[in-house]
Amino acid sequence: MSVEFITCPACRQKLALQDYVLKGNDVVCANAKCLTTLHIDQRSPLRVSVVPIAKTRNADARPESYG
């Protein structure tokens, strides 16, 4: 399995994403003070965008955290 690294645009935390995390998936920043939901826009090169809290289906049921 390969791992790609990206920096959270909100807090600058370095995140490791496995190759099974596909384009279109949502992940949560691993920084406990940030917990920003990120949308995988592109895999090669890896690009993410911040998902506003209002756009999450349920702010209490966030996607899995990666770090």
Coordinates of N, CA and C in Angstrom, one line a residue:
M1 N 0.8 -1.2 0.0 CA 0.0 0.0 0.0 C 0.9 1.2 0.0
S2 N 0.5 2.2 -0.8 CA 1.2 3.5 -0.8 C 0.5 4.5 0.1
V3 N 1.3 5.4 0.6 CA 0.8 6.5 1.4 C 1.2 7.8 0.8
E4 N 0.2 8.8 0.7 CA 0.5 10.1 0.2 C 0.3 11.1 1.3
F5 N 1.0 12.1 1.4 CA 1.0 13.1 2.4 C 0.4 14.4 1.9
I6 N -0.4 15.1 2.7 CA -1.0 16.4 2.4 C -1.0 17.2 3.6
T7 N -1.1 18.5 3.5 CA -1.2 19.4 4.6 C -2.6 19.9 4.7
C8 N -3.2 19.9 5.9 CA -4.5 20.4 6.1 C -4.5 21.9 5.8
P9 N -5.4 22.4 5.0 CA -5.4 23.8 4.6 C -5.9 24.7 5.8
A10 N -6.5 24.1 6.8 CA -7.0 24.9 7.9 C -6.0 25.1 9.0
C11 N -5.2 24.0 9.4 CA -4.3 24.1 10.5 C -2.9 23.8 10.2
R12 N -2.6 23.3 9.0 CA -1.3 23.0 8.5 C -0.7 21.7 9.1
Q13 N -1.6 20.8 9.6 CA -1.3 19.5 10.1 C -0.9 18.6 8.9
K14 N 0.2 17.8 9.0 CA 0.5 16.9 8.0 C -0.3 15.6 8.1
L15 N -1.0 15.2 7.0 CA -1.9 14.1 7.0 C -1.4 13.0 6.1
A16 N -1.5 11.8 6.5 CA -1.1 10.6 5.6 C -2.4 10.0 5.1
L17 N -2.5 9.8 3.8 CA -3.7 9.2 3.3 C -3.3 7.9 2.5
Q18 N -3.9 6.8 2.8 CA -3.7 5.5 2.2 C -4.2 5.6 0.8
D19 N -3.8 4.7 -0.1 CA -4.2 4.7 -1.5 C -5.7 4.2 -1.6
Y20 N -6.3 3.6 -0.6 CA -7.7 3.2 -0.7 C -8.7 4.3 -0.4
V21 N -8.2 5.5 0.0 CA -9.0 6.7 0.2 C -9.2 7.3 -1.2
L22 N -10.4 7.2 -1.8 CA -10.6 7.6 -3.1 C -11.1 9.0 -3.3
K23 N -10.9 9.5 -4.5 CA -11.4 10.8 -4.9 C -12.9 10.8 -4.6
G24 N -13.4 11.9 -4.0 CA -14.8 12.1 -3.7 C -15.1 11.7 -2.2
N25 N -14.2 11.1 -1.5 CA -14.4 10.7 -0.1 C -14.1 11.9 0.8
D26 N -14.7 11.9 2.0 CA -14.4 12.9 3.0 C -13.6 12.3 4.1
V27 N -12.6 13.1 4.6 CA -11.8 12.7 5.8 C -11.8 13.8 6.7
V28 N -11.4 13.5 8.0 CA -11.3 14.6 9.0 C -9.8 14.8 9.4
C29 N -9.4 16.0 9.6 CA -8.1 16.3 10.0 C -7.8 15.6 11.3
A30 N -6.6 15.0 11.5 CA -6.2 14.3 12.7 C -5.9 15.2 13.9
N31 N -5.8 16.5 13.6 CA -5.4 17.4 14.7 C -6.7 17.6 15.6
A32 N -6.6 17.3 16.9 CA -7.7 17.3 17.8 C -8.3 18.7 17.9
K33 N -7.5 19.7 17.7 CA -8.0 21.1 17.8 C -8.6 21.6 16.5
C34 N -8.4 20.9 15.5 CA -8.9 21.3 14.2 C -10.2 20.6 13.8
L35 N -10.0 19.3 13.5 CA -11.1 18.4 13.1 C -11.9 18.9 11.9
T36 N -11.2 19.5 11.0 CA -11.9 20.0 9.8 C -12.2 18.9 8.9
T37 N -13.4 18.9 8.3 CA -13.7 17.9 7.3 C -13.1 18.3 5.9
L38 N -12.4 17.4 5.3 CA -11.7 17.6 4.0 C -12.3 16.7 3.0
H39 N -12.5 17.2 1.8 CA -13.0 16.5 0.6 C -11.8 16.2 -0.3
I40 N -11.7 14.9 -0.7 CA -10.6 14.6 -1.6 C -11.1 15.0 -3.0
D41 N -10.5 16.0 -3.6 CA -10.8 16.5 -4.9 C -10.1 15.8 -6.0
Q42 N -8.9 15.4 -5.8 CA -8.0 14.8 -6.8 C -7.0 13.9 -6.1
R43 N -6.6 12.7 -6.7 CA -5.7 11.8 -6.1 C -4.3 12.0 -6.7
S44 N -4.1 12.3 -7.9 CA -2.8 12.4 -8.5 C -2.6 13.7 -9.3
P45 N -2.0 14.7 -8.8 CA -1.5 14.9 -7.4 C -2.7 15.1 -6.4
L46 N -2.4 14.8 -5.2 CA -3.4 14.8 -4.1 C -3.8 16.2 -3.8
R47 N -5.1 16.5 -3.9 CA -5.7 17.8 -3.6 C -6.9 17.6 -2.7
V48 N -7.0 18.5 -1.7 CA -8.2 18.4 -0.8 C -8.8 19.8 -0.7
S49 N -10.1 19.9 -0.3 CA -10.7 21.2 -0.1 C -11.4 21.1 1.3
V50 N -11.6 22.2 1.9 CA -12.3 22.2 3.2 C -13.8 22.2 3.0
V51 N -14.5 21.3 3.7 CA -16.0 21.2 3.7 C -16.5 22.0 4.8
P52 N -17.3 23.1 4.6 CA -17.9 23.9 5.6 C -18.8 23.0 6.6
I53 N -18.8 23.3 7.8 CA -19.5 22.5 8.8 C -21.0 22.4 8.4
A54 N -21.5 23.5 7.8 CA -22.9 23.6 7.4 C -23.2 22.6 6.3
K55 N -22.2 22.2 5.5 CA -22.4 21.2 4.4 C -22.3 19.8 4.8
T56 N -21.8 19.5 6.0 CA -21.7 18.1 6.5 C -23.1 17.6 6.8
R57 N -23.3 16.4 6.5 CA -24.7 15.8 6.7 C -25.1 15.9 8.2
N58 N -24.1 15.5 9.0 CA -24.4 15.5 10.5 C -23.1 15.8 11.2
A59 N -23.0 17.0 11.7 CA -21.7 17.4 12.3 C -21.2 16.5 13.5
D60 N -22.1 15.7 14.1 CA -21.7 14.8 15.1 C -21.3 13.5 14.6
A61 N -21.6 13.1 13.4 CA -21.1 11.9 12.8 C -20.2 12.2 11.6
R62 N -19.0 12.6 12.0 CA -18.0 13.0 11.0 C -17.2 11.8 10.4
P63 N -16.6 11.9 9.2 CA -15.8 10.8 8.7 C -14.7 10.4 9.5
E64 N -14.0 9.3 9.2 CA -12.9 8.8 9.9 C -11.7 9.8 9.9
S65 N -11.0 9.8 10.9 CA -9.8 10.7 11.0 C -8.6 10.0 10.5
Y66 N -7.7 10.8 9.8 CA -6.5 10.3 9.3 C -5.3 11.1 9.7
G67 N -4.2 10.5 10.0 CA -3.1 11.3 10.5 C -1.8 10.7 10.5

